Coordinates of C-alpha atoms and ligand atoms in Angstrom, one line a residue:
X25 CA 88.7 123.2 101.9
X26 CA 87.4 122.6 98.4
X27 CA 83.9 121.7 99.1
X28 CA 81.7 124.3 100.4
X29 CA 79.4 124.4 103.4
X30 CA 76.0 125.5 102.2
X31 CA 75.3 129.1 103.1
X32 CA 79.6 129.7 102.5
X33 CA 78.3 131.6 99.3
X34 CA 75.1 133.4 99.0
X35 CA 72.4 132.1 96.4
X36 CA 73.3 132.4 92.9
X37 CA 77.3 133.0 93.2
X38 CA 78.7 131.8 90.1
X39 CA 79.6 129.3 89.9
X40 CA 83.4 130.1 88.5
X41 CA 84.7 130.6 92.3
X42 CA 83.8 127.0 93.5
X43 CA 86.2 124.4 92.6
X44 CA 84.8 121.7 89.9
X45 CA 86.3 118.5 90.3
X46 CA 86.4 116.6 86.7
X47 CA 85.0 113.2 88.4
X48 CA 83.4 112.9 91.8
X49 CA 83.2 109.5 92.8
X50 CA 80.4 108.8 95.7
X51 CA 81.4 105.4 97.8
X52 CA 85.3 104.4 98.1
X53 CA 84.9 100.5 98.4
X54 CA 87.0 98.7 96.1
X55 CA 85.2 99.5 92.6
X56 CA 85.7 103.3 93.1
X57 CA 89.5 102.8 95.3
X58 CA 90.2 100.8 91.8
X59 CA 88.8 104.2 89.9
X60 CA 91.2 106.1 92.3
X61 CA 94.3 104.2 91.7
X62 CA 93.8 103.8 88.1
X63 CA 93.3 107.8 87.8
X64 CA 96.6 108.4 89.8
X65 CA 98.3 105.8 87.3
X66 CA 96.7 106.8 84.2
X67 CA 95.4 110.3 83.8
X68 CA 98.4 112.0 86.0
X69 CA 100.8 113.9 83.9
X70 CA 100.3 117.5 85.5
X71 CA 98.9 119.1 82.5
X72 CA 96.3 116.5 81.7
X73 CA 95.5 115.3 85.1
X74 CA 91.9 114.6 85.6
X75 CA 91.1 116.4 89.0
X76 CA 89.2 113.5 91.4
X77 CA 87.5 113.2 94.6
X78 CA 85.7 110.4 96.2
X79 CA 83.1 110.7 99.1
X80 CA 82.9 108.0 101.3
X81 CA 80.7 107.9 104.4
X82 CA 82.6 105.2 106.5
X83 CA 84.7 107.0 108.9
X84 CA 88.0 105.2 107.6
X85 CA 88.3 102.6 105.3
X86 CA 86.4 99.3 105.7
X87 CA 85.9 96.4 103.9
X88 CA 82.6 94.6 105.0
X89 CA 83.8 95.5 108.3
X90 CA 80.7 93.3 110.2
X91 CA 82.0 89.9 107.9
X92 CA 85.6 90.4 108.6
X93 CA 85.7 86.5 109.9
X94 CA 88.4 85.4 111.3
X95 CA 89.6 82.4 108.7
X96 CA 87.1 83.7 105.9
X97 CA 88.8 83.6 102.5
X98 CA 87.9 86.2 99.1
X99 CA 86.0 84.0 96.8
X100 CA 88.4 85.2 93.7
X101 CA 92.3 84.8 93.6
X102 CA 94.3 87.5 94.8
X103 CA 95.7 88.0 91.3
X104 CA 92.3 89.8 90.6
X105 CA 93.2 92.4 92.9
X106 CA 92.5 96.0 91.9
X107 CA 94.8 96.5 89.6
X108 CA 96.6 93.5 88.2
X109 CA 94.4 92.7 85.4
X110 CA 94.9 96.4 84.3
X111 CA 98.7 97.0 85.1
X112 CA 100.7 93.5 86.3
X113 CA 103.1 96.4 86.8
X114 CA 101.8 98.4 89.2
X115 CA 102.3 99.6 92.5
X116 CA 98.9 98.8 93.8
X117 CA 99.2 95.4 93.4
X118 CA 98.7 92.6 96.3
X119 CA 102.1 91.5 95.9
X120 CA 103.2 95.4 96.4
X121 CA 101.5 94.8 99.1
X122 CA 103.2 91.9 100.4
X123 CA 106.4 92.8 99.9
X124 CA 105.6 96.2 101.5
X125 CA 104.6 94.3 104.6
X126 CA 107.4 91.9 104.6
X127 CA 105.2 88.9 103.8
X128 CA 106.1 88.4 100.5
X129 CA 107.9 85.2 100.7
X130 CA 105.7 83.7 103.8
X131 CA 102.4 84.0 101.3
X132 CA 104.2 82.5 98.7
X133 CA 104.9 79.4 100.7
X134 CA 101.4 79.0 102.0
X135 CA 100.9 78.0 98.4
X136 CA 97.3 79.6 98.4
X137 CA 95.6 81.8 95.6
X138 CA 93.0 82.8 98.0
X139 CA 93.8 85.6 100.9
X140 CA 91.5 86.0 104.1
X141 CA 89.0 88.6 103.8
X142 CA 91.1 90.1 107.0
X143 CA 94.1 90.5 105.0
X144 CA 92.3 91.7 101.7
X145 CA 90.7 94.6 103.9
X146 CA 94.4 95.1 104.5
X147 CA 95.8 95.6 101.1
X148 CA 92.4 97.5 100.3
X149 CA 93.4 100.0 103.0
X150 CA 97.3 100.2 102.1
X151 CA 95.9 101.4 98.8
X152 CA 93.2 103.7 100.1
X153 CA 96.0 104.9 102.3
X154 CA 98.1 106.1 99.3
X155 CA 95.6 107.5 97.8
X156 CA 94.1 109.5 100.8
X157 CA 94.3 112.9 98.9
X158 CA 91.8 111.7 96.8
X159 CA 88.7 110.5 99.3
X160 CA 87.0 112.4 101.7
X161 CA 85.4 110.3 104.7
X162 CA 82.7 110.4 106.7
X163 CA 80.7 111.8 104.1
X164 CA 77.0 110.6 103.1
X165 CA 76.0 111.6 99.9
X166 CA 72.3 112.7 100.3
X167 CA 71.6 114.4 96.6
X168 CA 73.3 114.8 93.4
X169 CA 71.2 117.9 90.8
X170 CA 72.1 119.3 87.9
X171 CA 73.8 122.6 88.4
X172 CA 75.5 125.1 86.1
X173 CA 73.4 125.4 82.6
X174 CA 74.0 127.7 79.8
X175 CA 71.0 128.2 77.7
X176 CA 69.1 125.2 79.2
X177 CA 72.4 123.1 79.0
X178 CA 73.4 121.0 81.8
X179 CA 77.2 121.7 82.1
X180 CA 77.9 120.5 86.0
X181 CA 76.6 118.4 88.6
X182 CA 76.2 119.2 92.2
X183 CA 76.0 116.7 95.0
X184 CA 75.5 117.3 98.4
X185 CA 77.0 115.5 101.6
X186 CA 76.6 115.9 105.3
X187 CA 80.1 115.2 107.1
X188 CA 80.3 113.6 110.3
X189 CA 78.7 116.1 112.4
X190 CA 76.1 116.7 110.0
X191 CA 77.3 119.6 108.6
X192 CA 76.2 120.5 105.2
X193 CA 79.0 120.6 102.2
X194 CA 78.2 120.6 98.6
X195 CA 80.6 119.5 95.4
X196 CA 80.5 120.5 91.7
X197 CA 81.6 118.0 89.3
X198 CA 81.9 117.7 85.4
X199 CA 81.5 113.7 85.5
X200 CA 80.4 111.0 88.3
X201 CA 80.5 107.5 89.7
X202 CA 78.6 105.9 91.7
X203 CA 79.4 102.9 93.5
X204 CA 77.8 102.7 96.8
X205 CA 77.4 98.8 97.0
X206 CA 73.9 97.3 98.0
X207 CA 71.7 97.6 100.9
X208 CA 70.8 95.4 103.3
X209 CA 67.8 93.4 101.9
X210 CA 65.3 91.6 103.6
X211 CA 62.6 88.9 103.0
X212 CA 59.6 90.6 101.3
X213 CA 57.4 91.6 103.9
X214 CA 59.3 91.2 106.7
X215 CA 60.2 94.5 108.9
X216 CA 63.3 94.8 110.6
X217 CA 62.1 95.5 114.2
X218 CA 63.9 97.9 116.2
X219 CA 65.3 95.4 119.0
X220 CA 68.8 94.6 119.6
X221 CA 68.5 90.8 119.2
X222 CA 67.8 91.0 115.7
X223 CA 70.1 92.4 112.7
X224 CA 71.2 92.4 109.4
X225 CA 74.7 89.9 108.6
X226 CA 76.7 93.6 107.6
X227 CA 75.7 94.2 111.5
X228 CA 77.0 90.6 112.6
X229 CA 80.4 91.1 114.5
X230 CA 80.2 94.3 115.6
X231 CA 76.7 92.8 117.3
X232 CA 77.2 89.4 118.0
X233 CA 80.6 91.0 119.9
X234 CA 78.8 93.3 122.3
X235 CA 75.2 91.4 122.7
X236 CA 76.8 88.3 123.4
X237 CA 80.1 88.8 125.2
X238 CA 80.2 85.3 127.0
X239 CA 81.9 82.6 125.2
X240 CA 80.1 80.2 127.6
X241 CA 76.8 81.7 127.1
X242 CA 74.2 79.2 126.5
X243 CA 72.3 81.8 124.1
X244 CA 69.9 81.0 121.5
X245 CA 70.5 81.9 118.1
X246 CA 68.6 82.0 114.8
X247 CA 70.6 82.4 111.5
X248 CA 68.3 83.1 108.5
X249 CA 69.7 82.5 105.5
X250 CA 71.4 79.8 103.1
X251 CA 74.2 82.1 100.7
X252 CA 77.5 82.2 102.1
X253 CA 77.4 84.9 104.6
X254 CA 74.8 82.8 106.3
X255 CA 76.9 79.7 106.3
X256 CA 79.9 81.5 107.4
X257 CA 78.3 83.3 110.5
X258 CA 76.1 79.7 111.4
X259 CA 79.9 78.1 111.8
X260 CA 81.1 81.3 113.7
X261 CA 78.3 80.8 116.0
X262 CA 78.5 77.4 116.6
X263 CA 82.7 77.5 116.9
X264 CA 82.9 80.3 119.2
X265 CA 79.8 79.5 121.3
X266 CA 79.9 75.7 122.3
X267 CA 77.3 75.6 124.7
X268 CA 74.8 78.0 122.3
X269 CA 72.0 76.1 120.7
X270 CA 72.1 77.5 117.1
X271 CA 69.6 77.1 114.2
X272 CA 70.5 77.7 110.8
X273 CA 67.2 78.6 109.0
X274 CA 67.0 77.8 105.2
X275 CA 64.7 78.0 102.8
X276 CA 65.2 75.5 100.8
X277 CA 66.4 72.2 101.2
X278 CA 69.8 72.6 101.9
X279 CA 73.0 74.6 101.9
X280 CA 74.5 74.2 97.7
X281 CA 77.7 74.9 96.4
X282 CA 78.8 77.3 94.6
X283 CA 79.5 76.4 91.1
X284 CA 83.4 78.0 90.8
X285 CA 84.4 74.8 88.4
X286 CA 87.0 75.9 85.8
X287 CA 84.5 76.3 83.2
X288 CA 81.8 78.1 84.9
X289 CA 84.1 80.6 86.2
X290 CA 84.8 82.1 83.1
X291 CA 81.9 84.0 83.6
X292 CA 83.4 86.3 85.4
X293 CA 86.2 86.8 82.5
X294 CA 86.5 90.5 81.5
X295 CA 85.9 89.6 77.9
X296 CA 82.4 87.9 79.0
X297 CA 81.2 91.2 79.8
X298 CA 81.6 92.5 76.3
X299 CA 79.8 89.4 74.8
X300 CA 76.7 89.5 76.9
X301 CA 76.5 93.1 77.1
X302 CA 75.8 92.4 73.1
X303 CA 73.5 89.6 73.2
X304 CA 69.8 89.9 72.8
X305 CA 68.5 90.8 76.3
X306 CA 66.3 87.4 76.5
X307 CA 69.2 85.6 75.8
X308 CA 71.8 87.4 78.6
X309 CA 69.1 86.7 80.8
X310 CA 69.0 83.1 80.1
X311 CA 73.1 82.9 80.7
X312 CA 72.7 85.0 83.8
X313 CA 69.9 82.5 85.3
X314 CA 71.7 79.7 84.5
X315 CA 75.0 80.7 85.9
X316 CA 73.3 82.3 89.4
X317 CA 74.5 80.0 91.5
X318 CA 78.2 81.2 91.1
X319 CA 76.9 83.7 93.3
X320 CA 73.6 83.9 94.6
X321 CA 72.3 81.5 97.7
X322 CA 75.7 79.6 97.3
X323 CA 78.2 78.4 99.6
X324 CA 81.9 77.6 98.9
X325 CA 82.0 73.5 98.9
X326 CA 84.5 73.5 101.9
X327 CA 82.6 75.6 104.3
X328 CA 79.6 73.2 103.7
X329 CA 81.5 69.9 104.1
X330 CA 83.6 71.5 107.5
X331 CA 79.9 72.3 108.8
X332 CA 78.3 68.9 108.0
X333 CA 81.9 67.4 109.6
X334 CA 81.3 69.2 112.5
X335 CA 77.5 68.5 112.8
X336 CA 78.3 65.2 112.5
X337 CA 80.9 64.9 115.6
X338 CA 78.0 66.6 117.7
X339 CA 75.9 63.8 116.7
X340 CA 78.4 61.4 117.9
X341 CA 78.2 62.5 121.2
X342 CA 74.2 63.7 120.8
X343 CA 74.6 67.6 121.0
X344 CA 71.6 68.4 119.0
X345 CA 72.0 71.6 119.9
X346 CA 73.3 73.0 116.8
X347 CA 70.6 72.1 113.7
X348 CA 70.2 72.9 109.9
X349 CA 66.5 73.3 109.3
X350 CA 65.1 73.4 105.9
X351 CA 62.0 75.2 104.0
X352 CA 61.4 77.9 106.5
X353 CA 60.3 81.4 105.2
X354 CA 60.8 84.5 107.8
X355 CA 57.3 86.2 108.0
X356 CA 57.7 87.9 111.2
X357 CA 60.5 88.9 113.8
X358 CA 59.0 90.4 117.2
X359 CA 59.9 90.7 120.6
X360 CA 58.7 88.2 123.3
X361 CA 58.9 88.4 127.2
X362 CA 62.0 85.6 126.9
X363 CA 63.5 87.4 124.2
X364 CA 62.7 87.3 120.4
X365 CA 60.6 85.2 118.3
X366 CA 60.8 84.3 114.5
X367 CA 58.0 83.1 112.9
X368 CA 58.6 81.2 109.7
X369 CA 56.0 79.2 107.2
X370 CA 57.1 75.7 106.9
X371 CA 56.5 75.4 103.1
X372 CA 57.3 71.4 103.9
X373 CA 54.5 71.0 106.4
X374 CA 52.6 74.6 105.0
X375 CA 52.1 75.5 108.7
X376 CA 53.7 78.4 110.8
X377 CA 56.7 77.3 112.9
X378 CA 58.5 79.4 116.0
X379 CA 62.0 79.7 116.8
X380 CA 62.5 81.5 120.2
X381 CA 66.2 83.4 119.8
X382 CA 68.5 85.8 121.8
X383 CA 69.8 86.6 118.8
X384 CA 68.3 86.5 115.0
X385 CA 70.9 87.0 112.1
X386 CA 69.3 88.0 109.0
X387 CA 72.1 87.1 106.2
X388 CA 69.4 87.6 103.2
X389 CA 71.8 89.3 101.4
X390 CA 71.4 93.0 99.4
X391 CA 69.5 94.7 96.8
X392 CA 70.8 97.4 94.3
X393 CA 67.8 99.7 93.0
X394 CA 67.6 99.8 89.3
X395 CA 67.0 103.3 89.3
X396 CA 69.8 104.9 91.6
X397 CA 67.6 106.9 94.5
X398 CA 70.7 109.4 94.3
X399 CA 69.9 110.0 91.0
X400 CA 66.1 110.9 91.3
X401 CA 66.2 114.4 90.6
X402 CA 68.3 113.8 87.5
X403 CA 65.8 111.6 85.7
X404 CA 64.6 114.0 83.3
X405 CA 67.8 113.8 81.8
X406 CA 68.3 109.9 81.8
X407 CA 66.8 107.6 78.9
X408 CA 65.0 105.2 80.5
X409 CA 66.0 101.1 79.5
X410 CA 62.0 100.2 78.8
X411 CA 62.5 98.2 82.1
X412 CA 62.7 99.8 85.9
X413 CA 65.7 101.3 84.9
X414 CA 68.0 103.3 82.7
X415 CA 69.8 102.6 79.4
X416 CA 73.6 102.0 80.1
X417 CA 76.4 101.8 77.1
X418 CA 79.0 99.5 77.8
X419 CA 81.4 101.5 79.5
X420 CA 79.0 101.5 82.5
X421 CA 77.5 105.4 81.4
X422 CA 73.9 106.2 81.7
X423 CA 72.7 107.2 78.6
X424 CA 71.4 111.2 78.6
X425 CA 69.3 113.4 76.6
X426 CA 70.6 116.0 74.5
X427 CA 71.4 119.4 76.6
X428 CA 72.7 117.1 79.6
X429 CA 76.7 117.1 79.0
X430 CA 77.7 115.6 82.7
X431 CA 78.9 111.7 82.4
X432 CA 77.6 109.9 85.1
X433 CA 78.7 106.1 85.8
X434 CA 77.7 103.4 87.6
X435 CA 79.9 100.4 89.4
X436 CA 77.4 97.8 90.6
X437 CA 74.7 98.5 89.4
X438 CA 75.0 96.6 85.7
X439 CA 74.4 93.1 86.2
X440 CA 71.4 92.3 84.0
X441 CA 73.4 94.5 81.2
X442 CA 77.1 93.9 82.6
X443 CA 76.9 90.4 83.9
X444 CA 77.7 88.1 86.9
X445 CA 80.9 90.1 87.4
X446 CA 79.4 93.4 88.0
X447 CA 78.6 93.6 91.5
X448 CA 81.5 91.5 92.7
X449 CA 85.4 91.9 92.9
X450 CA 86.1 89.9 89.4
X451 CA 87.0 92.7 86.5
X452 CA 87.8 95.7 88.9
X453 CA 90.9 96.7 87.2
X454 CA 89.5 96.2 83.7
X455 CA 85.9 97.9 85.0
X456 CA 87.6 101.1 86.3
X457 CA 90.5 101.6 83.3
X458 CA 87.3 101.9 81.0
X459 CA 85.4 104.3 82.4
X460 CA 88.7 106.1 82.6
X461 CA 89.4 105.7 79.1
X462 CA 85.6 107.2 78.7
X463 CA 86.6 110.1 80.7
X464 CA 89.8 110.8 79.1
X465 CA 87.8 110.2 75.4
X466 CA 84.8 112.9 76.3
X467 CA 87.9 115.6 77.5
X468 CA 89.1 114.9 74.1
X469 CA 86.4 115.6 72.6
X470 CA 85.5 118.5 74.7
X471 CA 88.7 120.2 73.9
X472 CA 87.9 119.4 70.1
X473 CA 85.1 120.9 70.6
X474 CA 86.1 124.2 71.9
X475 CA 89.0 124.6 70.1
X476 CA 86.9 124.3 66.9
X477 CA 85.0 126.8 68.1
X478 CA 87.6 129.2 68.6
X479 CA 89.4 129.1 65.4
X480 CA 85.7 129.8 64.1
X481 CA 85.1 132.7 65.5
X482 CA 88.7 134.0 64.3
X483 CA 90.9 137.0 66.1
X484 CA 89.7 139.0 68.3
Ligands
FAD522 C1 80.8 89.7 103.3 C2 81.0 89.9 101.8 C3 82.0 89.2 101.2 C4 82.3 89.4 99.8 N1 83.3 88.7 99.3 C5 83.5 88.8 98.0 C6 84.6 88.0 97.4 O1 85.3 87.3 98.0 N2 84.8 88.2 96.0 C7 84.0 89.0 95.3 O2 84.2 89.0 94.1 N3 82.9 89.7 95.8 C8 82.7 89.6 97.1 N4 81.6 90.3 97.7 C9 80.8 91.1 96.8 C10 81.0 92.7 97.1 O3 80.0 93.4 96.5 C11 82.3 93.2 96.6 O4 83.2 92.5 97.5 C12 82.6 94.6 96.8 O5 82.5 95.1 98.1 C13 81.9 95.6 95.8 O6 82.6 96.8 95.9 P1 81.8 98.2 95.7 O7 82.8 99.2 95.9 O8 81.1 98.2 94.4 O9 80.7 98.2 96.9 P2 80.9 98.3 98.5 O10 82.1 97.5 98.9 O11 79.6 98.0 99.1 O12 81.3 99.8 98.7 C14 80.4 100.8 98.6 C15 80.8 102.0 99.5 O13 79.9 103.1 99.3 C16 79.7 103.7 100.5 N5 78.4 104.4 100.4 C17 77.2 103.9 100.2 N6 76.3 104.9 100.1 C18 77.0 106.1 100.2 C19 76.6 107.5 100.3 N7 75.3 107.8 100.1 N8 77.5 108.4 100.5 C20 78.8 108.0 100.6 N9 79.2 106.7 100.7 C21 78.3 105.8 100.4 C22 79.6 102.5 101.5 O14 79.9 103.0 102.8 C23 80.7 101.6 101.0 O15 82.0 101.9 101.6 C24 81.4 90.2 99.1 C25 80.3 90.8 99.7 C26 80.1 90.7 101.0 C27 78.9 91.4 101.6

């Protein structure tokens, strides 16, 4: 194998025996599987192939495997898979996909630019599939340090991973991306106690599945939230349990749309990210506010009007068991003797209100830290934005000090630099060719570098 178990060499070995991969990419959802696939079509040719590896700690390939809804469409057109935008030619592309599968002519009659989330995690892993050389799984990234320096230079980067059995392996890298998605967030000063009955939406069918295995069940549920993971999992509930009483928890008023008119939506345009990446930071976040609800605490306009239809036709024949309630803030989940309680503050009546639950869904969504915790012990070596985080050039690489020669990029983590785009599906094929084309560049240069050096120290 090509990354070593710590203690395989003893302590100082140098580092000339271990292999150095020339980009180590930690997380394989779609941003770095778009990395992948653009470095096998890119950067191949057998002399100049860059040498790539990508840790991912999923056992397998898995696309938001707890929001895998049946009926749940992508929010972006299939033509922005991950590589059209790039390569309309290549042979990661959804259609490729299709026609792989046989389906090719039975998507095109379904006249529809937008595939199921089910069937997009099945294109992402017929990709991740052909590229399975490349990725490792089952591997958590716990640290990334600087490694190999010459005279106080920082040549290499090592990062270390446990595997599956928590076995130790380490990897030594020239450059590296990271693009590990967000974490589950939740409201501020709420705790996430440890009792079955209450989790995270990432959690929610691999949960609601085992906790709740009677489709007849009369449970109680609470869903806490009003962004479209919320709205999707408060129709689940209230479609695949009939005789559940379910409370959707909001707060604010109600569930809003999520502005994807023509317009708007050019937000998300590749060329957008240039533009506000160049703006005066006051103003980008002035576009970026204004355009939030694209994304954030929005719902797509059909999902809100086949809830309110099917609300409605409860009312009709008075099942009230199923309820939208607005302006309630979580402050507290705990357990109770009859199962769990979740305490909210009306900010309507500004007094505390109580939902008793079986189950409590907490789709609040995720946070990305501005300042990578994997990154911690390489801070001394990143130039900090002024901000809470780090300076970032435009093709998505952390700005270093001088005597630090590793490139290390970030997918996901850009949005107040980047844009609306950057922690969503949009420019993925655009995204990944340019950090590519920054890799390729600093080998150039690199190579300059040394050959200049050569000639100038003449024969031998
Ligand atoms: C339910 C849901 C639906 C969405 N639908 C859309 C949509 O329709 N359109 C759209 O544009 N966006 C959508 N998004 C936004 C979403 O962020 C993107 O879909 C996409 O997943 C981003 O890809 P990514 O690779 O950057 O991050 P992720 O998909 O989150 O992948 C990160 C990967 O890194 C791995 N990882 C994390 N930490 C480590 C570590 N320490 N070591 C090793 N591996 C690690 C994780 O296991 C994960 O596989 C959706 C998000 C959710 C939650």
């Amino acid at each position: 194998m090509e990354g070593k178990r710590s203690g395989d060499h003893p302590q100082g070995q140098r580092f000339g025996v271990e292999k150095v991969y020339d980009v180590l990419g930690i997380g394989f959802g779609p941003s770095n599987l778009a990395v992948a696939a653009a470095i096998v079509e890119e950067a191949s040719e057998p002399d100049g192939a860059l040498t790539s590896l990508f840790l991912e700690r999923k056992p397998s390939y898995a696309w938001h495997p707890g929001m895998l809804i049946e009926g749940a469409q992508v929010q972006l057109s299939f033509l922005k898979d991950l590589v059209t935008l790039r390569n309309p030619q290549s042979r990661f592309s959804f259609l490729c996909y299709l026609k792989s599968k046989g389906r090719l002519d039975k998507f095109a009659n379904l006249r529809n630019f937008y595939p199921t989330r089910i069937e997009f995690n099945d294109y992402y892993c017929w990709v991740a599939q052909q590229l399975s050389s490349q990725v490792r799984y089952g591997r958590q990234v716990e640290s990334v340090t600087p490694a190999a320096t010459e005279g106080g230079r920082v040549e290499l980067l090592r990062v270390r991973a446990r595997d599956g059995e928590g076995g130790a392996e380490e990897y030594l890298c020239r450059n590296l991306i990271v693009a590990t998605g967000g974490v589950p967030a939740l409201p501020r000063g709420v705790e996430l106690p440890a009792i079955d009955g209450v989790f995270h939406s990432h959690q929610f069918l691999d949960r609601v599945k085992t906790l709740y295995p009677d489709p007849c069940g009369t449970y109680r549920f609470v869903v806490v939230g009003s962004g479209q993971s919320a709205a999707e999992i408060f129709q689940y509930l209230m479609t695949n349990y009939p005789e559940a009483q379910v409370t959707a928890a909001l707060r604010r008023f109600a569930y809003k749309p999520a502005d994807d008119s023509d317009f708007v939506n050019e937000i998300f345009f590749p060329q957008m990210v240039t533009f506000l990446y160049g703006l005066p930071e006051t103003r980008r976040r002035s576009i970026l506010r204004e355009h939030n609800d694209t994304n954030y605490s929005a719902v797509d306009l059909d999902l809100i009007k086949a809830i309110y239809q099917a609300l409605y036709e409860r009312l009709i024949v008075d099942d009230r068991r199923v309820t939208v309630q607005p302006f309630l803030e979580l402050r507290e989940v705990r357990q109770a003797p009859s199962g769990v309680v979740a305490e909210f503050w009306s900010t309507a009546h500004e007094r505390p209100e109580l939902l008793e639950a079986d189950g409590v869904v907490l789709a609040t969504g995720y946070v990305r830290e501005k300042r990578h915790p994997l990154l911690r012990e390489l801070d001394p070596y990143l130039v900090p934005d002024g901000g809470s985080g780090y300076k970032v050039t435009r093709d998505y690489r952390l700005e270093t000090r001088s005597g630090f020669a590793p490139q290390v990029f970030l997918q996901g983590f850009c949005e107040d630099t980047h844009g609306l785009s950057d922690t969503l599906l949009s420019i993925l094929p655009v995204r990944s060719f340019e950090i590519l084309q920054a890799l390729l560049d600093n080998r150039a240069r690199t190579e300059e570098r040394a050959s200049a050096n050569l000639s100038l120290a003449g024969p031998a």
